[in-house]
C-alpha cells in the first residue's frame, strides 16, 4: 500500500482490516522537529504562594509559605499561625514539603487540586500554609565512636552521602532509594526504600530517633520502636513536621555489585527466587514488551578489595544536551499522535525505535559506570561487576540531566508502585505478560506486533515488614515492591501518554486483584481513592492505630491533606469530564476520557475499564 511517496508495509500479526485499513483517517505528512518549532512548549507559570511537584503533575495553592531554618523557628511559626487562625475563627491547614517535591499525587498539598468543589473545613475556608523545608539541610553533630550523625531532615541523599564520606562512614547497603535528589524527611515520611529481602532496606530500619513539631507547635523527639515512630515512618507528616534525625551509620564499607544482564524473561519468577538465594539486595528491571530483564545485585565486599576509581551509581536514564534536544521533539511527536494519523509513525518502523530504546537505555542500563572516553558527552563507561564504595553505588546523582529534570527533553515521570506479598509474584508476572499480549499488542492496527511502552521499566524490589502503621508495606509479611516507571512528554496537554490504557489496567489489576498497597511517595490520586479497592481497609488494625495517634497529637487534623481525609472516610474519587487526563479517576463512561477515546474493558482483564482510542490506524 502506498501514499505520500512511500509504502505502508502490513504484517499479518497486526490484524488490519483490508476493507478499512485506516479507520482513523489516511496518515498526514508530519515532521516532529518542524512541528515542535511551530508549536513550542513551556512550563506553566507558578502562581503566587504556590509550589509545584518536580514532575509537573501537581501544583499546590496556599495562602502563605513559611521557610524555617531550625526546629525552634518552625515551632514558633506554628504557634503564631495557630493563634492567628483562632483569632480569625478559621481552621488551619498546613503541609510540610519542599519546592519541586518528588511525587505525582496531591498529598503534599492541603487541598486536593483535582477536585472541583471549594476547599472547606466544617463549612469554613481554612488558612492554608505551605511549610517549605528546603533550608533545613545541615549536619548538626557527628559521633564518630557510635557512627551516628544528627542532621536536619530536609538534607538530600546527595548531601548525606557527602557528609558520610567526610566523616568516614557509610549508609547501610541498598537501604535508600536510587535517586540522590530525594530528601531524608520525604523518604522517611513515605517509607521509601532500597531493596533487601527480609533485611534492612529503608531508613525506618536504621534511624535512631526523629524530632518533629506537632500542630500546636510543641517539639517531640521519638525513638525508633516507639508508637510515635511507627506513626511517623510512612506517616505522610500526618502527626507533624519532621525536622531532625539521628542516623545510625556504619564504618566505611565497600560493595560488590554484579549483574544478570539482559536475560530472557521466560522463567523470570523462578530466576528471581534463585537470585534471592545469592543475595537479598536485588533490583529487577523488566521490559515484558521486549521479553528481557536485568537484575542488579549487591553484597558486602572485603575491606581490602580495591574499589574502582570513580565508580558511581548511574542507573537513572539521563540525557545530555544534544540527546535531549533531539529526543524531546521525537518523544513529543510519538505521544501526540495516539491514533497513528501522522506519517512519522510509519517512517520510523512503527515502534521499533521505542523498543530499541527500551532495550538499550532502560532494561539495558548499567547500575554502575566509571569515567571513560564518552564521559564528556554524558556517556560514561558501563561496569557490570566490580567493587565500589557503598555510598557511591546506592543512588544516582544526575542534576538537570536526569530524564525527568531535563528541560530540553520536556519529559516527566509516570511513577506508580504497589507493595504486595511476594508469594504472589509469579502469578503477577504472568498477568503482566498477558496484559502486554492482549492490551498492548492485541488491539488491531498498523505495527501492532511492534508496539512498545514508553521509555522506562517495570521494577521489582524486596523488603520486610516495616515498623510503620500506614507505610505502603505495613502489615505485609514479605513484601515485593512492583513499580512501573515510565518517561512521557510533558508537552502534549489534552492527550494521554502513549498506550496509557496499559498503565491504567496495571494499576487497577495490582491494586485490586493483588491487594496492592499504593506507595505514598508515588502514584496518582486515583490509586488512593479507588472505590472498588479502598486503601484504609487494606491496613486493618494498623489504620486504627494511626487514627489514634492523630487523635492524640493532631485532633483537629491540621496536618491532614484533603486527599487523605477522603481516603480515611472511604470516599471514592469524584468523576468529572476527562478526569482520566489528570489521573484523578478510572473511567466509567466515555466522558471521563480524552477526546477520541472511549471507556472500554481491558482485553486481558475485562473487569477493569480503561480509556482507549475509539479508532486507531
Coordinates of C-alpha atoms in Angstrom, one line a residue:
X1 CA 0.0 0.0 0.0
X2 CA 1.5 3.4 -1.0
X3 CA 0.9 7.0 -0.2
X4 CA 2.8 10.3 0.3
X5 CA 5.6 8.8 -1.8
X6 CA 6.3 5.8 0.4
X7 CA 4.9 2.3 1.1
X8 CA 2.8 1.2 4.1
X9 CA 4.0 -2.3 4.9
X10 CA 1.5 -4.6 6.5
X11 CA 2.0 -7.6 8.8
X12 CA -0.3 -10.5 9.3
X13 CA 0.1 -10.1 13.1
X14 CA -1.4 -6.6 13.0
X15 CA -5.0 -7.7 12.3
X16 CA -5.6 -4.9 9.8
X17 CA -9.0 -5.0 8.0
X18 CA -8.2 -4.7 4.3
X19 CA -11.6 -3.1 3.6
X20 CA -10.8 -0.3 6.1
X21 CA -7.0 -0.1 6.6
X22 CA -7.0 3.4 8.1
X23 CA -10.1 3.7 10.4
X24 CA -8.6 6.9 12.0
X25 CA -8.0 8.5 8.6
X26 CA -5.3 8.5 5.9
X27 CA -2.0 9.4 7.5
X28 CA -0.9 13.0 7.0
X29 CA 2.7 14.2 6.4
X30 CA 4.4 15.4 9.6
X31 CA 7.8 16.4 10.8
X32 CA 8.5 16.2 14.6
X33 CA 11.2 18.9 14.6
X34 CA 9.3 21.4 12.4
X35 CA 6.1 20.8 14.4
X36 CA 8.0 21.4 17.6
X37 CA 9.3 24.7 16.3
X38 CA 5.9 25.8 15.1
X39 CA 4.3 24.9 18.5
X40 CA 6.9 25.5 21.2
X41 CA 6.0 24.3 24.7
X42 CA 6.9 25.9 28.1
X43 CA 6.1 25.1 31.7
X44 CA 3.0 26.9 33.0
X45 CA 3.8 29.8 35.3
X46 CA 3.7 29.2 39.0
X47 CA 1.0 31.2 40.8
X48 CA 2.0 33.3 43.8
X49 CA 2.3 31.4 47.1
X50 CA 2.1 28.1 45.2
X51 CA 4.5 25.2 44.9
X52 CA 4.7 22.5 42.2
X53 CA 5.9 18.9 42.1
X54 CA 9.1 18.1 40.2
X55 CA 7.3 16.1 37.6
X56 CA 4.8 18.9 36.9
X57 CA 1.7 16.9 37.6
X58 CA 0.6 18.7 40.8
X59 CA 0.5 22.3 41.8
X60 CA -0.4 23.2 45.4
X61 CA -2.1 26.5 46.3
X62 CA -1.6 28.2 49.7
X63 CA -2.4 31.5 51.4
X64 CA 1.2 31.8 52.5
X65 CA 4.5 30.0 52.6
X66 CA 6.8 29.6 55.7
X67 CA 10.5 28.8 55.4
X68 CA 12.1 27.9 58.7
X69 CA 15.8 27.2 59.2
X70 CA 15.6 25.4 62.5
X71 CA 13.2 23.3 64.7
X72 CA 12.8 26.3 67.0
X73 CA 11.9 28.6 64.2
X74 CA 9.3 26.2 62.9
X75 CA 7.8 25.6 66.4
X76 CA 7.4 29.4 66.9
X77 CA 5.9 29.8 63.4
X78 CA 3.3 27.1 64.0
X79 CA 2.3 28.6 67.4
X80 CA 1.9 32.0 65.6
X81 CA -0.2 30.5 62.8
X82 CA -2.4 28.7 65.3
X83 CA -3.1 31.8 67.3
X84 CA -3.8 33.8 64.1
X85 CA -6.3 31.2 62.9
X86 CA -8.1 31.2 66.3
X87 CA -8.3 35.0 66.2
X88 CA -9.9 34.9 62.8
X89 CA -12.2 32.0 63.6
X90 CA -10.9 29.9 60.7
X91 CA -9.5 26.4 60.6
X92 CA -5.7 26.0 59.9
X93 CA -4.3 23.6 57.3
X94 CA -0.6 23.0 56.9
X95 CA 1.6 20.7 54.8
X96 CA 5.3 20.4 55.1
X97 CA 7.3 19.7 51.9
X98 CA 9.7 21.5 49.6
X99 CA 9.6 23.2 46.2
X100 CA 9.8 20.6 43.4
X101 CA 8.6 17.7 45.7
X102 CA 9.2 14.4 44.0
X103 CA 5.8 12.7 43.7
X104 CA 2.7 12.9 41.5
X105 CA -0.3 12.8 43.8
X106 CA -1.6 15.7 45.9
X107 CA -0.7 14.5 49.4
X108 CA 1.9 17.4 49.6
X109 CA -1.0 19.8 49.2
X110 CA -3.5 20.7 51.9
X111 CA -6.2 21.0 49.1
X112 CA -6.7 18.3 46.6
X113 CA -6.4 20.3 43.3
X114 CA -8.2 17.7 41.1
X115 CA -11.5 18.3 42.9
X116 CA -13.9 20.9 41.5
X117 CA -15.6 21.7 44.9
X118 CA -14.3 24.5 47.0
X119 CA -11.8 23.6 49.8
X120 CA -13.6 23.9 53.1
X121 CA -13.2 22.5 56.6
X122 CA -16.5 22.2 58.5
X123 CA -18.1 24.7 56.2
X124 CA -15.3 27.3 56.6
X125 CA -12.4 28.4 54.3
X126 CA -9.2 27.4 56.1
X127 CA -5.9 29.3 56.3
X128 CA -3.7 27.2 54.1
X129 CA 0.0 27.2 54.8
X130 CA 2.9 25.5 52.9
X131 CA 5.9 24.9 55.1
X132 CA 8.9 24.9 52.8
X133 CA 11.6 22.9 54.5
X134 CA 14.4 23.4 51.9
X135 CA 16.6 25.5 54.2
X136 CA 16.9 22.7 56.8
X137 CA 19.8 20.7 55.3
X138 CA 22.6 21.0 57.9
X139 CA 24.7 18.4 59.7
X140 CA 24.1 19.1 63.4
X141 CA 26.6 16.8 65.0
X142 CA 28.7 13.7 64.4
X143 CA 29.5 10.9 66.9
X144 CA 32.5 9.1 65.4
X145 CA 32.6 6.5 68.2
X146 CA 29.0 5.5 67.8
X147 CA 29.0 6.0 64.0
X148 CA 26.0 8.3 64.4
X149 CA 25.1 11.5 62.7
X150 CA 22.5 14.1 63.6
X151 CA 21.1 16.0 60.7
X152 CA 18.3 18.3 59.7
X153 CA 15.5 16.4 58.0
X154 CA 15.5 18.1 54.6
X155 CA 19.0 17.1 53.8
X156 CA 19.1 15.4 50.4
X157 CA 20.6 11.9 49.9
X158 CA 23.4 13.6 47.9
X159 CA 24.2 15.7 50.9
X160 CA 24.0 12.7 53.2
X161 CA 26.5 10.7 51.2
X162 CA 28.9 13.6 51.1
X163 CA 28.6 14.1 54.9
X164 CA 29.1 10.4 55.5
X165 CA 32.2 10.3 53.2
X166 CA 33.6 13.3 55.1
X167 CA 33.0 11.5 58.5
X168 CA 34.5 8.2 57.2
X169 CA 31.1 6.4 57.5
X170 CA 28.7 4.6 55.2
X171 CA 25.0 4.3 54.9
X172 CA 23.6 0.7 55.2
X173 CA 23.8 -1.2 51.9
X174 CA 20.9 -0.9 49.5
X175 CA 18.8 0.9 52.2
X176 CA 17.9 4.1 50.4
X177 CA 16.2 4.9 47.1
X178 CA 18.2 5.2 43.9
X179 CA 17.9 9.0 43.3
X180 CA 20.1 11.4 45.3
X181 CA 17.7 14.3 44.8
X182 CA 15.2 12.9 47.4
X183 CA 15.2 14.3 51.0
X184 CA 15.5 12.3 54.2
X185 CA 12.2 13.6 55.5
X186 CA 10.5 12.7 52.3
X187 CA 12.0 9.2 52.2
X188 CA 11.1 8.6 55.9
X189 CA 7.6 10.0 55.7
X190 CA 6.7 7.8 52.7
X191 CA 8.6 4.7 53.9
X192 CA 10.6 4.8 50.7
X193 CA 13.1 2.1 50.3
X194 CA 16.0 0.5 48.6
X195 CA 16.0 -3.3 48.4
X196 CA 16.7 -6.1 50.9
X197 CA 14.6 -9.3 51.1
X198 CA 13.9 -9.8 54.8
X199 CA 16.8 -7.5 55.8
X200 CA 17.4 -3.7 56.3
X201 CA 16.1 -1.9 53.2
X202 CA 14.8 1.6 54.3
X203 CA 15.7 4.5 56.6
X204 CA 13.0 3.5 59.0
X205 CA 15.2 0.4 59.8
X206 CA 18.3 2.4 60.7
X207 CA 17.4 5.8 62.2
X208 CA 17.9 6.2 66.0
X209 CA 15.4 9.0 66.7
X210 CA 13.4 11.7 64.9
X211 CA 12.5 15.2 66.1
X212 CA 9.2 16.7 64.9
X213 CA 6.8 19.6 65.6
X214 CA 3.1 18.9 66.2
X215 CA 0.1 21.1 65.2
X216 CA 0.3 23.0 68.5
X217 CA 4.0 23.9 67.9
X218 CA 5.3 21.5 70.5
X219 CA 8.6 19.8 69.8
X220 CA 8.9 16.0 70.3
X221 CA 11.8 13.5 69.9
X222 CA 10.7 9.9 69.3
X223 CA 12.9 6.9 69.4
X224 CA 12.9 4.0 66.9
X225 CA 10.4 1.4 68.1
X226 CA 8.0 3.8 69.8
X227 CA 4.3 4.2 68.8
X228 CA 5.1 7.7 67.6
X229 CA 7.9 6.4 65.3
X230 CA 5.5 3.8 63.9
X231 CA 3.1 6.6 63.0
X232 CA 5.9 8.9 61.6
X233 CA 7.6 6.3 59.4
X234 CA 5.4 6.2 56.3
X235 CA 3.0 8.6 58.1
X236 CA 3.0 11.3 55.4
X237 CA 3.5 14.0 58.1
X238 CA 0.0 13.4 59.5
X239 CA 1.3 13.9 63.1
X240 CA 3.6 16.8 62.4
X241 CA 6.6 18.2 60.6
X242 CA 9.9 16.2 60.7
X243 CA 12.8 18.4 61.5
X244 CA 15.8 16.3 62.6
X245 CA 17.1 12.8 62.6
X246 CA 19.8 10.8 64.4
X247 CA 21.0 8.2 62.0
X248 CA 22.9 5.0 62.7
X249 CA 25.6 4.7 60.0
X250 CA 28.5 2.2 59.8
X251 CA 32.2 2.4 59.3
X252 CA 33.2 3.0 55.7
X253 CA 32.2 -0.1 53.6
X254 CA 32.6 -1.4 50.1
X255 CA 30.1 -3.2 48.0
X256 CA 30.5 -6.0 45.4
X257 CA 28.0 -5.3 42.6
X258 CA 27.2 -7.7 39.9
X259 CA 24.6 -8.1 37.1
X260 CA 22.4 -10.7 35.4
X261 CA 22.2 -8.7 32.2
X262 CA 19.5 -8.7 29.5
X263 CA 18.2 -12.1 30.3
X264 CA 15.2 -13.7 28.6
X265 CA 12.1 -13.4 30.8
X266 CA 10.7 -16.9 30.0
X267 CA 11.3 -18.1 33.6
X268 CA 11.5 -14.7 35.3
X269 CA 9.7 -15.6 38.6
X270 CA 11.9 -18.7 39.1
X271 CA 15.0 -16.8 38.2
X272 CA 14.2 -14.2 40.9
X273 CA 13.9 -16.9 43.5
X274 CA 17.3 -18.3 42.6
X275 CA 18.9 -14.9 42.6
X276 CA 17.4 -14.1 46.1
X277 CA 19.3 -17.1 47.4
X278 CA 22.5 -15.4 46.3
X279 CA 21.8 -12.0 47.9
X280 CA 18.8 -10.2 49.4
X281 CA 19.9 -7.0 47.7
X282 CA 18.5 -7.3 44.2
X283 CA 16.7 -4.8 41.9
X284 CA 15.0 -6.4 38.8
X285 CA 14.3 -4.1 35.9
X286 CA 11.9 -5.8 33.4
X287 CA 10.5 -5.0 29.9
X288 CA 7.8 -7.6 29.2
X289 CA 7.3 -6.0 25.8
X290 CA 10.8 -6.9 24.7
X291 CA 10.9 -10.0 26.8
X292 CA 14.1 -9.1 28.7
X293 CA 15.1 -8.3 32.3
X294 CA 18.2 -7.2 34.1
X295 CA 18.9 -8.0 37.7
X296 CA 21.3 -5.7 39.6
X297 CA 22.7 -7.3 42.8
X298 CA 24.9 -6.2 45.7
X299 CA 26.6 -7.9 48.6
X300 CA 29.4 -6.9 51.1
X301 CA 32.9 -6.7 49.7
X302 CA 36.1 -7.3 51.8
X303 CA 37.6 -4.1 53.2
X304 CA 40.9 -4.9 51.4
X305 CA 39.2 -5.3 48.0
X306 CA 40.3 -2.4 45.7
X307 CA 37.4 0.0 44.7
X308 CA 37.1 1.0 41.1
X309 CA 38.2 4.7 40.9
X310 CA 35.3 7.0 40.0
X311 CA 32.6 4.2 40.1
X312 CA 29.2 5.6 40.8
X313 CA 25.5 4.5 40.6
X314 CA 24.2 5.8 37.3
X315 CA 21.1 3.7 36.7
X316 CA 18.6 6.6 36.2
X317 CA 18.3 7.4 32.4
X318 CA 20.0 10.7 31.6
X319 CA 20.0 12.9 28.6
X320 CA 23.0 15.1 27.7
X321 CA 22.1 18.4 25.9
X322 CA 22.4 17.1 22.4
X323 CA 20.4 13.9 23.2
X324 CA 17.7 15.9 24.9
X325 CA 17.4 18.4 22.1
X326 CA 16.9 15.5 19.6
X327 CA 14.9 13.2 21.8
X328 CA 12.4 15.7 23.2
X329 CA 10.6 16.5 19.9
X330 CA 10.6 12.8 18.9
X331 CA 9.0 11.7 22.2
X332 CA 6.5 14.6 21.9
X333 CA 5.6 13.7 18.3
X334 CA 5.1 10.0 19.1
X335 CA 2.9 10.7 22.1
X336 CA 1.0 13.5 20.4
X337 CA -0.3 11.0 17.7
X338 CA -2.2 8.3 19.7
X339 CA -4.3 7.4 16.6
X340 CA -1.3 6.9 14.3
X341 CA -2.5 9.7 11.9
X342 CA 1.0 11.0 11.1
X343 CA 3.5 9.5 8.7
X344 CA 6.3 9.8 11.3
X345 CA 5.0 6.6 12.9
X346 CA 5.2 4.7 9.7
X347 CA 8.5 6.1 8.5
X348 CA 10.3 5.1 11.7
X349 CA 9.1 1.5 11.5
X350 CA 6.2 1.9 13.9
X351 CA 7.5 1.4 17.5
X352 CA 10.9 -0.1 16.5
X353 CA 12.8 2.9 17.9
X354 CA 10.9 2.7 21.2
X355 CA 11.6 -1.0 21.6
X356 CA 15.3 -0.4 20.9
X357 CA 15.5 2.4 23.5
X358 CA 13.7 0.1 26.0
X359 CA 16.4 -2.5 25.5
X360 CA 19.4 -0.2 25.5
X361 CA 18.7 2.7 27.9
X362 CA 16.1 1.2 30.2
X363 CA 16.4 -2.5 31.0
X364 CA 19.9 -2.4 29.4
X365 CA 21.2 0.5 31.6
X366 CA 24.0 -0.4 33.9
X367 CA 23.7 0.2 37.7
X368 CA 27.3 1.5 37.9
X369 CA 29.5 3.5 35.5
X370 CA 33.1 4.8 35.7
X371 CA 34.8 7.7 33.9
X372 CA 35.7 6.9 30.3
X373 CA 36.1 8.3 26.8
X374 CA 32.4 9.1 26.4
X375 CA 32.1 10.9 29.8
X376 CA 32.3 14.4 28.3
X377 CA 29.3 13.5 26.1
X378 CA 27.3 12.2 29.0
X379 CA 28.1 8.6 28.2
X380 CA 30.5 7.2 30.9
X381 CA 31.7 3.6 30.7
X382 CA 29.3 0.9 32.0
X383 CA 30.5 -1.6 34.6
X384 CA 28.5 -4.7 35.2
X385 CA 30.6 -6.2 38.0
X386 CA 33.2 -4.8 40.4
X387 CA 33.8 -3.3 43.9
X388 CA 33.0 0.3 44.9
X389 CA 32.4 2.4 48.0
X390 CA 28.9 1.7 49.3
X391 CA 28.0 5.4 49.5
X392 CA 28.8 5.8 45.8
X393 CA 26.7 2.9 44.3
X394 CA 23.4 3.3 46.1
X395 CA 21.8 6.2 44.4
X396 CA 22.3 8.3 41.2
X397 CA 23.1 12.0 41.0
X398 CA 22.2 13.4 37.6
X399 CA 21.3 17.0 38.2
X400 CA 19.5 18.7 35.3
X401 CA 20.4 15.7 33.0
X402 CA 18.0 13.3 34.7
X403 CA 15.5 12.2 32.1
X404 CA 12.7 13.8 34.3
X405 CA 14.5 17.0 35.0
X406 CA 15.9 17.9 31.6
X407 CA 14.1 21.0 30.2
X408 CA 15.2 20.2 26.6
X409 CA 13.7 16.7 26.8
X410 CA 10.3 18.2 28.0
X411 CA 9.7 14.9 29.8
X412 CA 8.1 13.8 33.1
X413 CA 8.0 10.6 35.1
X414 CA 4.9 8.3 35.4
X415 CA 5.8 6.5 38.6
X416 CA 3.3 4.0 40.0
X417 CA 4.3 1.5 42.7
X418 CA 2.5 -1.1 44.9
X419 CA 3.5 -3.5 47.6
X420 CA 2.0 -6.9 47.9
X421 CA 3.0 -10.4 49.2
X422 CA 6.0 -11.9 47.4
X423 CA 4.2 -15.3 47.4
X424 CA 2.0 -13.9 44.6
X425 CA 4.8 -12.5 42.4
X426 CA 4.8 -15.4 39.9
X427 CA 1.1 -15.0 39.3
X428 CA 1.5 -11.2 38.9
X429 CA 4.3 -11.6 36.4
X430 CA 2.1 -13.9 34.3
X431 CA -0.7 -11.4 34.4
X432 CA 1.6 -8.6 33.2
X433 CA 2.7 -10.7 30.3
X434 CA -1.0 -11.3 29.4
X435 CA -1.6 -7.5 29.7
X436 CA 1.1 -6.9 27.2
X437 CA -0.1 -9.6 24.8
X438 CA -3.8 -8.5 25.0
X439 CA -4.0 -4.8 25.8
X440 CA -0.8 -3.6 24.1
X441 CA -0.5 -5.8 21.1
X442 CA -3.9 -7.4 20.8
X443 CA -5.7 -4.4 19.5
X444 CA -5.6 -4.3 15.7
X445 CA -3.6 -1.6 13.9
X446 CA -0.5 -0.8 11.9
X447 CA 2.6 -2.0 13.7
X448 CA 0.6 -3.7 16.5
X449 CA 3.2 -6.5 16.7
X450 CA 5.9 -3.9 17.3
X451 CA 4.2 -1.8 20.0
X452 CA 6.4 -0.9 22.9
X453 CA 5.6 1.1 26.0
X454 CA 7.1 4.4 26.9
X455 CA 10.8 4.5 27.9
X456 CA 11.2 3.0 31.3
X457 CA 10.6 -0.3 33.0
X458 CA 8.8 -2.4 35.5
X459 CA 10.9 -2.7 38.6
X460 CA 10.8 -5.3 41.4
X461 CA 12.5 -4.7 44.8
X462 CA 12.2 -6.5 48.0
X463 CA 11.8 -5.8 51.7
X464 CA 10.5 -6.9 55.1
X465 CA 7.6 -5.8 57.3
X466 CA 8.3 -2.2 58.2
X467 CA 7.9 -0.6 61.6
X468 CA 5.1 1.6 60.2
X469 CA 1.3 1.8 60.6
X470 CA 0.4 3.1 57.2
X471 CA 3.5 2.8 55.1
X472 CA 2.8 1.0 51.8
X473 CA 4.1 -2.4 53.0
X474 CA 2.6 -2.1 56.5
X475 CA 1.3 -5.4 57.7
X476 CA 2.8 -7.5 54.8
X477 CA 4.8 -10.5 55.8
X478 CA 7.3 -10.5 52.9
X479 CA 6.7 -7.6 50.6
X480 CA 7.7 -7.2 47.0
X481 CA 7.6 -3.7 45.6
X482 CA 6.4 -3.6 42.0
X483 CA 6.9 -0.3 40.2
X484 CA 6.0 0.9 36.7
X485 CA 8.3 3.8 36.0
X486 CA 7.9 5.4 32.6
X487 CA 9.0 8.6 30.8
X488 CA 6.5 10.7 29.0
X489 CA 6.4 14.0 27.3
X490 CA 5.0 17.0 29.2
X491 CA 4.3 18.8 26.0
X492 CA 1.0 17.2 24.8
X493 CA -1.7 18.7 27.0
X494 CA -5.1 17.2 26.4
X495 CA -3.6 13.9 25.1
X496 CA -2.9 10.8 27.2
X497 CA 0.6 9.3 27.2
X498 CA 1.3 6.7 24.6
X499 CA -0.6 3.4 25.3
X500 CA -1.6 4.8 28.7
X501 CA -4.5 2.4 28.9
X502 CA -2.0 -0.4 29.7
X503 CA -0.8 1.6 32.7
X504 CA -4.5 2.1 33.8
X505 CA -5.1 -1.7 33.7
X506 CA -1.8 -2.4 35.5
X507 CA -2.8 0.0 38.3
X508 CA -6.3 -1.5 38.8
X509 CA -5.0 -5.1 38.5
X510 CA -2.3 -4.7 41.1
X511 CA -4.4 -2.5 43.4
X512 CA -7.4 -4.8 43.4
X513 CA -6.5 -8.4 42.4
X514 CA -3.2 -8.4 44.3
X515 CA -4.4 -6.3 47.2
X516 CA -1.6 -3.9 46.4
X517 CA -0.7 -1.1 48.8
X518 CA 0.0 2.2 46.9
X519 CA 3.3 3.8 47.7
X520 CA 2.6 7.2 49.2
X521 CA 5.8 8.6 47.6
X522 CA 4.5 7.8 44.1
X523 CA 1.1 7.1 42.4
X524 CA -1.9 9.2 41.4
X525 CA -4.8 10.5 43.5
X526 CA -7.0 7.8 41.9
X527 CA -4.9 4.9 43.4
X528 CA -5.7 6.1 46.9
X529 CA -9.4 6.7 46.3
X530 CA -10.5 3.8 44.0
X531 CA -14.0 3.0 45.4
X532 CA -13.6 -0.7 44.4
X533 CA -10.5 -1.3 46.4
X534 CA -10.3 1.2 49.3
X535 CA -6.9 1.6 50.9
X536 CA -7.9 2.1 54.5
X537 CA -9.4 -1.4 54.7
X538 CA -6.2 -2.9 53.5
X539 CA -4.4 -1.5 56.5
X540 CA -6.8 -3.0 59.1
X541 CA -5.8 -2.6 62.7
X542 CA -2.8 -0.5 61.8
X543 CA -5.0 2.1 60.3
X544 CA -6.9 2.4 63.6
X545 CA -3.7 2.8 65.5
X546 CA -2.7 5.6 63.1
X547 CA -6.1 7.3 63.7
X548 CA -5.5 7.1 67.5
X549 CA -2.1 8.8 67.1
X550 CA -3.7 11.5 65.1
X551 CA -6.4 12.0 67.7
X552 CA -3.6 12.4 70.3
X553 CA -1.3 14.8 68.5
X554 CA -3.5 16.5 65.9
X555 CA -7.2 16.1 66.8
X556 CA -8.1 19.0 64.5
X557 CA -6.4 17.3 61.6
X558 CA -4.3 20.5 60.8
X559 CA -1.7 18.4 59.0
X560 CA -4.1 16.1 57.2
X561 CA -4.4 16.7 53.4
X562 CA -7.7 16.6 51.7
X563 CA -6.8 13.5 49.7
X564 CA -6.0 11.6 52.9
X565 CA -9.2 12.8 54.5
X566 CA -11.2 11.3 51.6
X567 CA -9.2 8.0 51.9
X568 CA -9.8 7.8 55.6
X569 CA -13.5 8.4 55.2
X570 CA -13.8 5.8 52.5
X571 CA -14.8 8.3 49.8
X572 CA -14.1 7.4 46.2
X573 CA -12.8 9.7 43.6
X574 CA -15.1 12.3 42.1
X575 CA -15.9 11.6 38.5
X576 CA -15.8 14.6 36.1
X577 CA -15.4 15.1 32.3
X578 CA -11.9 14.0 31.1
X579 CA -10.8 13.1 34.6
X580 CA -8.5 10.4 33.1
X581 CA -6.3 13.3 31.8
X582 CA -5.3 14.4 35.4
X583 CA -5.3 10.8 36.6
X584 CA -7.9 11.5 39.3
X585 CA -10.2 8.7 38.2
X586 CA -10.5 5.4 36.3
X587 CA -13.2 5.8 33.7
X588 CA -16.8 4.6 33.9
X589 CA -18.1 6.3 30.7
X590 CA -16.6 7.8 27.6
X591 CA -17.0 11.4 29.0
X592 CA -14.2 10.6 31.5
X593 CA -11.7 10.0 28.7
X594 CA -9.9 12.4 26.4
X595 CA -11.3 13.4 23.0
X596 CA -11.3 10.5 20.6
X597 CA -11.0 7.9 23.4
X598 CA -13.7 5.6 24.8
X599 CA -14.1 3.9 28.1
X600 CA -13.7 0.2 27.3
X601 CA -13.0 -3.0 29.2
X602 CA -9.4 -4.2 29.3
X603 CA -8.9 -7.1 26.8
X604 CA -6.9 -9.1 29.2
X605 CA -8.8 -8.2 32.4
X606 CA -12.3 -7.1 31.4
X607 CA -13.3 -6.3 35.0
X608 CA -11.3 -3.1 34.7
X609 CA -12.1 -0.3 32.3
X610 CA -9.6 1.9 30.6
X611 CA -9.6 4.8 28.1
X612 CA -8.6 3.6 24.6
X613 CA -8.8 5.2 21.2
X614 CA -12.1 4.7 19.6
X615 CA -10.3 4.4 16.2
X616 CA -6.6 3.8 15.7
X617 CA -4.7 3.2 12.5

